[in-house]
Amino acid sequence: MTSERQAEISELVRQNGFQSVADLALHFGVTTQTIRRDINELSDVGVLRRRHGGVELPLPTENIGFEERQTLNFAAKEQIARVVEAHIPDGASIAISIGTTPALTVRHLASRRGLTIVTNNLVAAVNACALPAVEVHVPGGAVRPGSRDILGADAEAFFEGFKVDIGLYGVGGVDANGELLDFNRHEVQVRETIRRNARRSYLVLDATKFGRAAHVRGGWISDADVVFCDREPPAAIRSLIAVAGHDFVLCAEGAGL
């Protein structure tokens, strides 16, 4: 599992781009040998990419594994999940997408009663099984072990069979123009199917997703009825949400509690 320092290294690279070994060693007050070990471990699991003298983001062809993603920006994801809980009533039916933030959000719904959870996110499904008086539905099909989810035509047909109160989904990245990005077309298609078949749609994302590279586009941040994030988005994106007449919820420390 990624250490706290390795998670911080990942966030520094995501926010600022290439980081040199020397600068990282100075920042954390450790030796360059320690930083090189961290970089090697992060590169081996696909979180980052080694480069001469330092480290950078991997090429945007594939997302990193679920376990590694769980540790990245974890405090922000926890805060988002706590705030979203206040926007979900007892008895709601909810379609949940793939991703770590949606899965974590389900874990924070323990105070809710009589929920119906429809999801292709296996971690979310397991978390849902611990909720009181809950009904859980999952699709059939092949599991992606690294992502712990189910995609493809069967998953899309599965979500088409429901009309839920809330569609709660995450995203791989958000382009500067507000377009949503993911790592393959099946992720996009299932995400959009969830949104279309929900009476109200919630997009949950931490601020590292703004400007994050992913190569398959589909949908816009302004399509969501409510966007939940731990920080204010870039001004142009905030404007898109406002023009669409939709809501942005800032999940800062203490918000929604």
Short mmCIF file of C-alpha atoms in Angstrom, two decimals:
data_model
loop_
_atom_site.label_atom_id
_atom_site.label_comp_id
_atom_site.label_asym_id
_atom_site.label_seq_id
_atom_site.Cartn_x
_atom_site.Cartn_y
_atom_site.Cartn_z
CA MET A 1 0.00 0.00 0.00
CA THR A 2 1.18 3.52 -0.75
CA SER A 3 2.79 5.30 2.25
CA GLU A 4 1.73 8.76 3.39
CA ARG A 5 4.90 10.29 1.91
CA GLN A 6 4.37 8.48 -1.38
CA ALA A 7 0.78 9.77 -1.50
CA GLU A 8 2.09 13.31 -0.95
CA ILE A 9 4.70 12.84 -3.70
CA SER A 10 1.92 11.74 -6.07
CA GLU A 11 -0.15 14.81 -5.24
CA LEU A 12 2.83 17.15 -5.75
CA VAL A 13 3.39 15.68 -9.21
CA ARG A 14 -0.32 15.83 -10.10
CA GLN A 15 -0.54 19.46 -9.05
CA ASN A 16 2.82 20.75 -10.32
CA GLY A 17 4.13 18.31 -12.92
CA PHE A 18 7.69 16.94 -13.03
CA GLN A 19 9.47 16.83 -9.66
CA SER A 20 13.20 16.28 -9.30
CA VAL A 21 14.63 13.78 -6.82
CA ALA A 22 16.69 16.55 -5.21
CA ASP A 23 13.68 18.85 -4.71
CA LEU A 24 11.58 16.05 -3.25
CA ALA A 25 14.35 15.04 -0.85
CA LEU A 26 14.63 18.66 0.33
CA HIS A 27 10.85 19.01 0.63
CA PHE A 28 10.46 15.90 2.82
CA GLY A 29 13.78 16.17 4.65
CA VAL A 30 14.94 12.68 3.62
CA THR A 31 17.79 11.32 1.52
CA THR A 32 17.71 11.13 -2.26
CA GLN A 33 18.04 7.33 -1.91
CA THR A 34 14.76 7.27 0.07
CA ILE A 35 13.01 9.36 -2.59
CA ARG A 36 14.32 7.10 -5.35
CA ARG A 37 12.86 4.08 -3.54
CA ASP A 38 9.52 5.86 -3.27
CA ILE A 39 9.62 6.77 -6.96
CA ASN A 40 10.47 3.20 -7.95
CA GLU A 41 7.56 1.81 -5.94
CA LEU A 42 5.11 4.40 -7.30
CA SER A 43 6.30 3.71 -10.84
CA ASP A 44 6.06 -0.05 -10.43
CA VAL A 45 2.34 0.20 -9.61
CA GLY A 46 1.68 2.78 -12.34
CA VAL A 47 0.94 5.78 -10.12
CA LEU A 48 3.85 7.80 -11.55
CA ARG A 49 6.49 7.48 -14.27
CA ARG A 50 10.26 7.57 -13.68
CA ARG A 51 12.24 10.09 -15.66
CA HIS A 52 15.94 10.93 -15.55
CA GLY A 53 16.52 12.91 -12.38
CA GLY A 54 12.93 12.75 -11.16
CA VAL A 55 9.36 11.68 -11.72
CA GLU A 56 6.29 12.73 -13.74
CA LEU A 57 2.73 11.66 -14.39
CA PRO A 58 2.22 8.45 -16.38
CA LEU A 59 1.01 8.62 -19.96
CA PRO A 60 -2.81 9.02 -20.02
CA THR A 61 -3.60 5.61 -21.48
CA GLU A 62 -4.68 3.75 -18.36
CA ASN A 63 -5.81 4.62 -14.87
CA ILE A 64 -3.81 3.46 -11.85
CA GLY A 65 -5.05 0.57 -9.73
CA PHE A 66 -7.95 0.90 -7.29
CA GLU A 67 -5.87 0.22 -4.18
CA GLU A 68 -3.34 2.91 -5.07
CA ARG A 69 -6.09 5.41 -5.97
CA GLN A 70 -7.73 4.89 -2.57
CA THR A 71 -4.75 6.46 -0.82
CA LEU A 72 -4.43 9.49 -3.13
CA ASN A 73 -6.00 12.66 -1.72
CA PHE A 74 -7.80 10.46 0.80
CA ALA A 75 -8.69 13.25 3.25
CA ALA A 76 -10.41 15.24 0.49
CA LYS A 77 -12.38 12.19 -0.67
CA GLU A 78 -13.49 11.51 2.91
CA GLN A 79 -14.71 15.08 3.28
CA ILE A 80 -16.62 14.90 -0.03
CA ALA A 81 -18.25 11.63 1.05
CA ARG A 82 -19.37 13.15 4.38
CA VAL A 83 -20.96 16.14 2.64
CA VAL A 84 -22.72 14.04 -0.01
CA GLU A 85 -24.33 11.97 2.76
CA ALA A 86 -26.35 15.02 3.82
CA HIS A 87 -27.81 15.23 0.28
CA ILE A 88 -29.18 11.67 0.22
CA PRO A 89 -32.53 11.01 1.93
CA ASP A 90 -33.79 7.81 3.51
CA GLY A 91 -35.45 5.49 1.01
CA ALA A 92 -33.55 6.81 -2.02
CA SER A 93 -32.60 4.66 -4.99
CA ILE A 94 -29.02 5.41 -6.08
CA ALA A 95 -26.96 4.31 -9.09
CA ILE A 96 -23.26 4.33 -8.18
CA SER A 97 -20.45 4.49 -10.75
CA ILE A 98 -16.96 3.05 -10.68
CA GLY A 99 -14.22 4.83 -8.75
CA THR A 100 -12.84 5.34 -5.26
CA THR A 101 -14.82 8.44 -4.26
CA PRO A 102 -18.22 6.90 -5.12
CA ALA A 103 -17.25 3.74 -3.21
CA LEU A 104 -16.15 5.77 -0.20
CA THR A 105 -19.38 7.78 -0.30
CA VAL A 106 -21.42 4.58 0.12
CA ARG A 107 -19.46 3.76 3.26
CA HIS A 108 -20.65 7.05 4.78
CA LEU A 109 -24.36 6.28 4.34
CA ALA A 110 -24.70 4.21 7.52
CA SER A 111 -27.22 6.66 9.01
CA ARG A 112 -29.59 6.24 6.03
CA ARG A 113 -32.40 3.69 6.00
CA GLY A 114 -34.11 1.81 3.19
CA LEU A 115 -31.69 2.63 0.38
CA THR A 116 -31.60 0.80 -2.95
CA ILE A 117 -28.07 0.69 -4.38
CA VAL A 118 -27.53 -0.14 -8.07
CA THR A 119 -23.85 -0.35 -8.95
CA ASN A 120 -21.13 -1.88 -11.11
CA ASN A 121 -18.54 -0.81 -8.51
CA LEU A 122 -17.82 -3.95 -6.50
CA VAL A 123 -16.23 -2.08 -3.59
CA ALA A 124 -19.33 0.15 -3.41
CA ALA A 125 -21.51 -2.97 -3.46
CA VAL A 126 -19.60 -4.53 -0.57
CA ASN A 127 -19.76 -1.25 1.37
CA ALA A 128 -23.51 -1.08 0.68
CA CYS A 129 -24.06 -4.52 2.15
CA ALA A 130 -23.12 -3.10 5.57
CA LEU A 131 -25.90 -0.48 5.43
CA PRO A 132 -29.18 -1.02 7.33
CA ALA A 133 -32.24 -2.28 5.42
CA VAL A 134 -30.50 -1.93 2.06
CA GLU A 135 -31.23 -3.56 -1.31
CA VAL A 136 -28.17 -4.01 -3.54
CA HIS A 137 -28.13 -4.78 -7.29
CA VAL A 138 -25.04 -5.55 -9.38
CA PRO A 139 -24.68 -6.53 -13.06
CA GLY A 140 -23.22 -9.73 -14.41
CA GLY A 141 -20.09 -9.85 -16.55
CA ALA A 142 -16.32 -9.98 -16.33
CA VAL A 143 -14.65 -8.17 -13.43
CA ARG A 144 -11.70 -5.81 -14.01
CA PRO A 145 -9.49 -6.95 -11.11
CA GLY A 146 -7.33 -3.81 -11.05
CA SER A 147 -10.38 -1.53 -10.93
CA ARG A 148 -12.78 -3.85 -9.05
CA ASP A 149 -15.69 -3.10 -11.32
CA ILE A 150 -17.72 -4.43 -14.25
CA LEU A 151 -18.01 -2.61 -17.58
CA GLY A 152 -19.28 -3.30 -21.09
CA ALA A 153 -22.59 -3.72 -22.87
CA ASP A 154 -24.10 -5.84 -20.10
CA ALA A 155 -23.35 -3.15 -17.51
CA GLU A 156 -24.90 -0.48 -19.73
CA ALA A 157 -28.04 -2.58 -20.26
CA PHE A 158 -28.17 -3.20 -16.51
CA PHE A 159 -28.31 0.53 -15.70
CA GLU A 160 -30.81 1.14 -18.52
CA GLY A 161 -33.18 -1.15 -16.63
CA PHE A 162 -33.47 1.25 -13.69
CA LYS A 163 -34.82 4.76 -13.14
CA VAL A 164 -33.21 5.94 -9.91
CA ASP A 165 -33.60 8.98 -7.70
CA ILE A 166 -29.89 9.79 -7.70
CA GLY A 167 -27.06 8.92 -10.09
CA LEU A 168 -23.74 9.33 -8.26
CA TYR A 169 -20.64 9.15 -10.41
CA GLY A 170 -16.98 10.06 -10.51
CA VAL A 171 -14.68 10.88 -13.43
CA GLY A 172 -11.09 10.32 -14.54
CA GLY A 173 -10.37 13.96 -15.33
CA VAL A 174 -11.88 17.31 -16.31
CA ASP A 175 -10.49 19.23 -19.29
CA ALA A 176 -9.99 23.01 -19.15
CA ASN A 177 -13.17 23.51 -21.20
CA GLY A 178 -15.27 21.48 -18.73
CA GLU A 179 -15.40 18.28 -20.76
CA LEU A 180 -15.27 15.05 -18.75
CA LEU A 181 -12.48 12.57 -19.49
CA ASP A 182 -11.99 8.89 -18.72
CA PHE A 183 -9.59 6.12 -19.68
CA ASN A 184 -11.72 4.02 -22.02
CA ARG A 185 -15.02 4.36 -23.87
CA HIS A 186 -16.81 1.80 -21.68
CA GLU A 187 -16.15 3.95 -18.60
CA VAL A 188 -17.67 6.94 -20.40
CA GLN A 189 -20.67 5.00 -21.73
CA VAL A 190 -21.59 3.54 -18.35
CA ARG A 191 -21.12 6.89 -16.61
CA GLU A 192 -23.42 8.60 -19.11
CA THR A 193 -25.97 5.79 -18.84
CA ILE A 194 -26.10 6.34 -15.07
CA ARG A 195 -26.63 10.07 -15.52
CA ARG A 196 -29.37 9.71 -18.13
CA ASN A 197 -31.35 7.27 -16.00
CA ALA A 198 -31.31 9.33 -12.80
CA ARG A 199 -33.84 11.95 -11.75
CA ARG A 200 -30.96 13.89 -10.20
CA SER A 201 -27.24 13.47 -10.93
CA TYR A 202 -24.34 14.00 -8.50
CA LEU A 203 -20.73 14.29 -9.73
CA VAL A 204 -18.15 13.70 -6.99
CA LEU A 205 -14.51 14.61 -7.62
CA ASP A 206 -11.49 15.91 -5.78
CA ALA A 207 -9.64 18.92 -7.16
CA THR A 208 -6.78 16.86 -8.61
CA LYS A 209 -9.15 15.85 -11.42
CA PHE A 210 -9.07 19.36 -12.91
CA GLY A 211 -6.53 19.27 -15.73
CA ARG A 212 -5.77 15.57 -15.21
CA ALA A 213 -4.92 13.82 -18.46
CA ALA A 214 -7.21 11.07 -19.71
CA HIS A 215 -7.85 10.45 -23.39
CA VAL A 216 -11.52 9.46 -23.85
CA ARG A 217 -14.03 12.28 -23.68
CA GLY A 218 -17.75 12.16 -22.95
CA GLY A 219 -20.12 14.51 -21.19
CA TRP A 220 -19.56 17.85 -19.44
CA ILE A 221 -19.14 18.89 -15.85
CA SER A 222 -22.17 21.14 -16.29
CA ASP A 223 -24.38 18.11 -17.09
CA ALA A 224 -24.47 17.13 -13.40
CA ASP A 225 -27.26 18.61 -11.31
CA VAL A 226 -24.82 18.93 -8.41
CA VAL A 227 -21.00 18.92 -8.44
CA PHE A 228 -19.28 18.08 -5.13
CA CYS A 229 -15.59 18.99 -4.78
CA ASP A 230 -13.12 19.75 -1.99
CA ARG A 231 -11.93 23.00 -3.62
CA GLU A 232 -13.28 25.68 -5.89
CA PRO A 233 -12.82 24.75 -9.58
CA PRO A 234 -11.15 27.05 -12.12
CA ALA A 235 -13.26 30.16 -12.76
CA ALA A 236 -14.22 29.11 -16.31
CA ILE A 237 -15.57 25.77 -15.07
CA ARG A 238 -17.41 27.41 -12.16
CA SER A 239 -19.07 29.67 -14.73
CA LEU A 240 -20.16 26.69 -16.87
CA ILE A 241 -21.92 25.13 -13.90
CA ALA A 242 -23.64 28.41 -13.02
CA VAL A 243 -24.78 29.08 -16.60
CA ALA A 244 -26.31 25.58 -16.73
CA GLY A 245 -28.33 26.49 -13.64
CA HIS A 246 -26.78 23.65 -11.65
CA ASP A 247 -25.25 23.59 -8.18
CA PHE A 248 -21.68 23.44 -6.93
CA VAL A 249 -21.12 22.24 -3.35
CA LEU A 250 -17.76 23.10 -1.80
CA CYS A 251 -16.80 20.25 0.51
CA ALA A 252 -14.37 22.23 2.63
CA GLU A 253 -13.51 21.18 6.17
CA GLY A 254 -16.64 21.44 8.30
CA ALA A 255 -19.01 21.88 5.35
CA GLY A 256 -22.26 19.94 5.36
CA LEU A 257 -21.71 18.63 8.85
#
